[in-house]
mmCIF file with all atom_site columns, C-alpha atoms in Angstrom:
data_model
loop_
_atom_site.group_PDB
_atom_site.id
_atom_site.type_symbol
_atom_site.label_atom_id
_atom_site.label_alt_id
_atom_site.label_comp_id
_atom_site.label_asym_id
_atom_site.label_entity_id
_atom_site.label_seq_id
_atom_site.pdbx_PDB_ins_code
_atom_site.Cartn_x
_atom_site.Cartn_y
_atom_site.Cartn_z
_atom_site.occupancy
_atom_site.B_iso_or_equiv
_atom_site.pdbx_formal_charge
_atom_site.auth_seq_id
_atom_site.auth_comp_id
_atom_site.auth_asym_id
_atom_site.auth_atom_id
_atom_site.pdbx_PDB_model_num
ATOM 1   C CA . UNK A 1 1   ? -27.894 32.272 102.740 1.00 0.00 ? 1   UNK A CA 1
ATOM 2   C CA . UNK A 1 2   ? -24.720 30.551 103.572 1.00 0.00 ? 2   UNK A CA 1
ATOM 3   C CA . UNK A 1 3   ? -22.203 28.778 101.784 1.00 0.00 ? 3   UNK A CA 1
ATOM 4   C CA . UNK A 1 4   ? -20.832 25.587 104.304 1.00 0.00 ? 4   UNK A CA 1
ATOM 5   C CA . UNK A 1 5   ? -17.425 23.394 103.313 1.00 0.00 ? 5   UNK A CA 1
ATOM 6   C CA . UNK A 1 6   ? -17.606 20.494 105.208 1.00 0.00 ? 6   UNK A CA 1
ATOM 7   C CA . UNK A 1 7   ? -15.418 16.862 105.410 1.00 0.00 ? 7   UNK A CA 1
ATOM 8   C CA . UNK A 1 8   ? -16.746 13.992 107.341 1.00 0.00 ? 8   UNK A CA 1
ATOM 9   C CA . UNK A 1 9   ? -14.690 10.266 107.423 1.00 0.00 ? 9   UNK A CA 1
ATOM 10  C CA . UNK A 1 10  ? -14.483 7.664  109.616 1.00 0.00 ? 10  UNK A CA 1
ATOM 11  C CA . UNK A 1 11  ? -11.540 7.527  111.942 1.00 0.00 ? 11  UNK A CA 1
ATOM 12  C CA . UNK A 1 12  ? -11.082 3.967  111.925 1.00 0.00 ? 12  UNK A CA 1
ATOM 13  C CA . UNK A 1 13  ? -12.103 2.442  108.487 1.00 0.00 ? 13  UNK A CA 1
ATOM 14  C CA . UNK A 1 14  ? -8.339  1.734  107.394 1.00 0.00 ? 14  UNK A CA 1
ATOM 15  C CA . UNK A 1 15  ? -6.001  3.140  104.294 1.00 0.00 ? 15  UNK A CA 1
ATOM 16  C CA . UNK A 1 16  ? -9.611  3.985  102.288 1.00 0.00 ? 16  UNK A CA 1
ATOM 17  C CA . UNK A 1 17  ? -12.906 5.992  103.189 1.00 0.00 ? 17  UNK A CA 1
ATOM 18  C CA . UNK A 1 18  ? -13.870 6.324  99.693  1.00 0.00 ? 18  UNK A CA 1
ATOM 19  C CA . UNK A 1 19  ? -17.081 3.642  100.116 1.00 0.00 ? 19  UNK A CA 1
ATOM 20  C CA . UNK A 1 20  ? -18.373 5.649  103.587 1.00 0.00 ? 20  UNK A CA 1
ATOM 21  C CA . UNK A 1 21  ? -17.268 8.975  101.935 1.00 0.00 ? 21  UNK A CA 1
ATOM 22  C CA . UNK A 1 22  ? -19.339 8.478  98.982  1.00 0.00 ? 22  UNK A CA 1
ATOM 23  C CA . UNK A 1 23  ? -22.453 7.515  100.786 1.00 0.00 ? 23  UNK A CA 1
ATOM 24  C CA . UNK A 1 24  ? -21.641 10.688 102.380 1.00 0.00 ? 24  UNK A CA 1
ATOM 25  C CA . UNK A 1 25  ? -21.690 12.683 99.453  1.00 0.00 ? 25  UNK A CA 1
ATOM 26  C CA . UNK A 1 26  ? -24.642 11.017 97.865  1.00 0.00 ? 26  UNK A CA 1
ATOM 27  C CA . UNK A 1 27  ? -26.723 12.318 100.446 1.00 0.00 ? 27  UNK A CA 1
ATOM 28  C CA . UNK A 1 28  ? -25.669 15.507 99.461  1.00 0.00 ? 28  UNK A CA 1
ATOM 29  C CA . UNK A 1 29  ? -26.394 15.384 96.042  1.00 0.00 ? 29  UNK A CA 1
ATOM 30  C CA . UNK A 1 30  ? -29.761 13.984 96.557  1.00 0.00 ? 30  UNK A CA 1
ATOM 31  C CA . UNK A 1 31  ? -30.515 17.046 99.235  1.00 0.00 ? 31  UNK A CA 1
ATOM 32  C CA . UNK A 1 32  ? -31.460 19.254 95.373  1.00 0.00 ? 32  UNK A CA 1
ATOM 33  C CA . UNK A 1 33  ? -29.246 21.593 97.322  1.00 0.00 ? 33  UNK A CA 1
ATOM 34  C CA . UNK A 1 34  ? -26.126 23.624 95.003  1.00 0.00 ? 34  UNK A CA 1
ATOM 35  C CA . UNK A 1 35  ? -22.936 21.309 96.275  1.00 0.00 ? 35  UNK A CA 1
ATOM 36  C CA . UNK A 1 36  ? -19.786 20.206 94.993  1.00 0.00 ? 36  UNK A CA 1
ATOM 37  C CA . UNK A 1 37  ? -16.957 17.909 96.077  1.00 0.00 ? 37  UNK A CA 1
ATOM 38  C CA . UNK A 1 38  ? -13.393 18.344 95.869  1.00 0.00 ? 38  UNK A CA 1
ATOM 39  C CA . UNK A 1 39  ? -10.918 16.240 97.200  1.00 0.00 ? 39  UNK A CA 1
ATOM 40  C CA . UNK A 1 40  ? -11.088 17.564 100.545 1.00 0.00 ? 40  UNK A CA 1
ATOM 41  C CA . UNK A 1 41  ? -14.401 19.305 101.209 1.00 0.00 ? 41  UNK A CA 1
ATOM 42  C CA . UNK A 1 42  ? -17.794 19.074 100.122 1.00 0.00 ? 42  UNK A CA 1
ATOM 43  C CA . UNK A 1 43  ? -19.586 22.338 99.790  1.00 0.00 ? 43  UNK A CA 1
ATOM 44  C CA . UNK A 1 44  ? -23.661 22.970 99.617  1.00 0.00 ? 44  UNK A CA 1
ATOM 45  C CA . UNK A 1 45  ? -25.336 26.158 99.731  1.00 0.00 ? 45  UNK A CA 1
ATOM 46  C CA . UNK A 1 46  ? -28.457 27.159 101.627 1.00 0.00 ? 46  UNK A CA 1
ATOM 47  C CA . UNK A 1 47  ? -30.080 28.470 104.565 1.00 0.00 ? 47  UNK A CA 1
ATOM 48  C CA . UNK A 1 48  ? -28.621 27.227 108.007 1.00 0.00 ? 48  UNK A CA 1
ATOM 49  C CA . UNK A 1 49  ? -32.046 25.065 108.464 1.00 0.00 ? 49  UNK A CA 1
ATOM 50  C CA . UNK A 1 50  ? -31.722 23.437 105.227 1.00 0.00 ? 50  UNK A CA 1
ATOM 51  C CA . UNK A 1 51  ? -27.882 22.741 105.383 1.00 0.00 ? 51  UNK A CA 1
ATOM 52  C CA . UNK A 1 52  ? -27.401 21.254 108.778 1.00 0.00 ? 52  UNK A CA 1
ATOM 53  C CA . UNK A 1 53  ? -29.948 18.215 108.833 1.00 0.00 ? 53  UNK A CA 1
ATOM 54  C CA . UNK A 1 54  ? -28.096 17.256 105.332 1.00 0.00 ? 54  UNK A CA 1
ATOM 55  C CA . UNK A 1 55  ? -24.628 17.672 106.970 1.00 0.00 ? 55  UNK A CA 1
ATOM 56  C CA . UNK A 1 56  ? -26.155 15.603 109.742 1.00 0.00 ? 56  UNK A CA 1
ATOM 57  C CA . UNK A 1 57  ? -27.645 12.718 107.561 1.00 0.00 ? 57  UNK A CA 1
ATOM 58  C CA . UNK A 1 58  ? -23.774 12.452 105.412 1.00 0.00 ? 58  UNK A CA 1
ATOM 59  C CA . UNK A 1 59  ? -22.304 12.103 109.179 1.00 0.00 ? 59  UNK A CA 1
ATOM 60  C CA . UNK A 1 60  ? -24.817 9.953  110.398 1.00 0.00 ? 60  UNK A CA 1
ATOM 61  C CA . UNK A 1 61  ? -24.348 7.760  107.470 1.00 0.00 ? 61  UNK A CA 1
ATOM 62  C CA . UNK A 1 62  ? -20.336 7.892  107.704 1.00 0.00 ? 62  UNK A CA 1
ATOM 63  C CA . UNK A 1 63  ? -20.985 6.501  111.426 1.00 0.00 ? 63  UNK A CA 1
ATOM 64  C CA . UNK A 1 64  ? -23.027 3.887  110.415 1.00 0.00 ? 64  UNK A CA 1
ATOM 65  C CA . UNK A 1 65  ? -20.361 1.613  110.294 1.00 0.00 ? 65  UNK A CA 1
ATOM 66  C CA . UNK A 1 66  ? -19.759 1.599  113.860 1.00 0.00 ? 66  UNK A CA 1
ATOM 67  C CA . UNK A 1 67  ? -17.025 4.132  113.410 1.00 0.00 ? 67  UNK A CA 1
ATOM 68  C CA . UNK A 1 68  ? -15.502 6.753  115.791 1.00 0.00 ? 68  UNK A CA 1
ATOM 69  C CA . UNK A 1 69  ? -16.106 9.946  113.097 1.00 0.00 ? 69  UNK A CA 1
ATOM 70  C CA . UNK A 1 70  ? -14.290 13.564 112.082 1.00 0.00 ? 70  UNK A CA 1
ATOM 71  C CA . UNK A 1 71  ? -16.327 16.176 111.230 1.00 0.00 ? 71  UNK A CA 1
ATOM 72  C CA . UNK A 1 72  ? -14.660 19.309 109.727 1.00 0.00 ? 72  UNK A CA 1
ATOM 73  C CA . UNK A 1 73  ? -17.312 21.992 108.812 1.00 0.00 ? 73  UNK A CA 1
ATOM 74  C CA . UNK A 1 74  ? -16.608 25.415 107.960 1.00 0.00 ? 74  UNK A CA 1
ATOM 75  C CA . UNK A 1 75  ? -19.167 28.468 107.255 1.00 0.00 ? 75  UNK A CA 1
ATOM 76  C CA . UNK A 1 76  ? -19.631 31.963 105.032 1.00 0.00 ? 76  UNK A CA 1
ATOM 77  C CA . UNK A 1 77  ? -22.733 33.153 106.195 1.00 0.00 ? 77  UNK A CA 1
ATOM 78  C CA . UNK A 1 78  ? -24.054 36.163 104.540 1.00 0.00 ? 78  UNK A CA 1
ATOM 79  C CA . UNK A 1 79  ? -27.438 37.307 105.517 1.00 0.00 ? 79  UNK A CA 1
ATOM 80  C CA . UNK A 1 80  ? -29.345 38.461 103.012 1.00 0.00 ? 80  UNK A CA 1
ATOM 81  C CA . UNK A 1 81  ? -27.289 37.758 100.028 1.00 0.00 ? 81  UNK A CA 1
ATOM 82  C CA . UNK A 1 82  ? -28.431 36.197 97.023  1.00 0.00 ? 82  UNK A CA 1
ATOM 83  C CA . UNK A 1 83  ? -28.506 32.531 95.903  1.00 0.00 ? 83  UNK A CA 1
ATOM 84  C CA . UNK A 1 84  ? -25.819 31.598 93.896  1.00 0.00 ? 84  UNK A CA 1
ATOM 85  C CA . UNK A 1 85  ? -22.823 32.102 95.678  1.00 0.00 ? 85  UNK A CA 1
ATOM 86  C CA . UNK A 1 86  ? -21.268 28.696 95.761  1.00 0.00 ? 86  UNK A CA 1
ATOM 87  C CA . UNK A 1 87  ? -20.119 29.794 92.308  1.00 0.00 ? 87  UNK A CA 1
ATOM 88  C CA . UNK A 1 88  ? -20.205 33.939 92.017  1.00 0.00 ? 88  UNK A CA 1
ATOM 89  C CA . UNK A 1 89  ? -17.270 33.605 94.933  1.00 0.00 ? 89  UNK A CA 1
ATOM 90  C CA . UNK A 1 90  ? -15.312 31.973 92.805  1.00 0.00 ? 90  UNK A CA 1
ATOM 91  C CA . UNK A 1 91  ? -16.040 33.714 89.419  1.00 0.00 ? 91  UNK A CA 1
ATOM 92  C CA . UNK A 1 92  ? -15.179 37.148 91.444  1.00 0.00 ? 92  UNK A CA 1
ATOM 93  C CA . UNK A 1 93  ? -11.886 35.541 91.964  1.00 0.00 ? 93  UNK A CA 1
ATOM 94  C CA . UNK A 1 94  ? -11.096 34.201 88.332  1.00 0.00 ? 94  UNK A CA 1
ATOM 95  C CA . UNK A 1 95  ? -12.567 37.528 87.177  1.00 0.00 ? 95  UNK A CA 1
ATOM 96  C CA . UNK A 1 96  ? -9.349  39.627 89.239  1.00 0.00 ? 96  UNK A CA 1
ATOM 97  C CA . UNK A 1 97  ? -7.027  37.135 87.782  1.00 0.00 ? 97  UNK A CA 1
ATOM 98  C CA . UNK A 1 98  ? -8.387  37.760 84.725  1.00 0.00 ? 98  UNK A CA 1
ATOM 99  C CA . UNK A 1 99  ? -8.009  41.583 85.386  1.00 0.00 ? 99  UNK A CA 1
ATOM 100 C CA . UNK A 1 100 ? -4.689  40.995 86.917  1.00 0.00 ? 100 UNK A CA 1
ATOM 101 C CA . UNK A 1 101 ? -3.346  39.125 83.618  1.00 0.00 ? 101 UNK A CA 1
ATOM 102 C CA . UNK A 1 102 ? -4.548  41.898 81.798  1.00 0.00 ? 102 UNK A CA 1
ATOM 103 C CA . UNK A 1 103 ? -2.706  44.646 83.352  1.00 0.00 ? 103 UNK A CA 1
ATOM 104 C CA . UNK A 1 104 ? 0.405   42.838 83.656  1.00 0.00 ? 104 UNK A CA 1
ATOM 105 C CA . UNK A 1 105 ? 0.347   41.060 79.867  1.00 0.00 ? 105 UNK A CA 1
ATOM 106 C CA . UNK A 1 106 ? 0.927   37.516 81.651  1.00 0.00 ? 106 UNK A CA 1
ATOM 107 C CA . UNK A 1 107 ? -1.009  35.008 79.548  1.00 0.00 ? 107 UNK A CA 1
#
């Protein structure tokens, strides 16, 4: 199981990549796959097999358009460890705020 951050735009499309960007990220959604976009990375979860041919389809898609493209991908692979961590990663970091608050009496 891994958890992959990735950001894929055309290098030549001009001030906005928000139309190649999207088809990008449609492709992601439609993999059934756990994702979510930010404003600078998209994330999905999986195994390596099942990740990469999506990540390859969104960059395939930004290039479409004739364009020279960047791909930025980044990787937490954790053999062995359960589904689910595209969000536990992040609610084991609010939950130390949370603690940290706590002990300190910040609200």
């Amino acid at each position: 199981m891994a958890v992959f951050a990735f950001s894929v735009a055309p290098m030549t499309a001009g001030e906005s990549v928000a139309e190649q960007v999207a088809e990008a990220v449609r492709i992601v959604r439609e993999s059934g796959l756990p994702n979510r976009t930010t404003s600078m990375f998209t994330e999905i979860e999986g195994e390596w097999d099942e990740v990469m041919p999506v990540v390859r389809r969104a960059t395939e898609a930004v290039a479409r358009g004739g364009h020279r493209v960047s791909l930025v991908l980044k990787a937490d692979i954790r053999p062995g460890a359960p589904a689910g961590q595209i969000d536990s990663k992040i609610a084991r970091v609010e939950e130390r705020l949370a603690a940290d608050q706590s002990e300190t009496g910040h609200s």
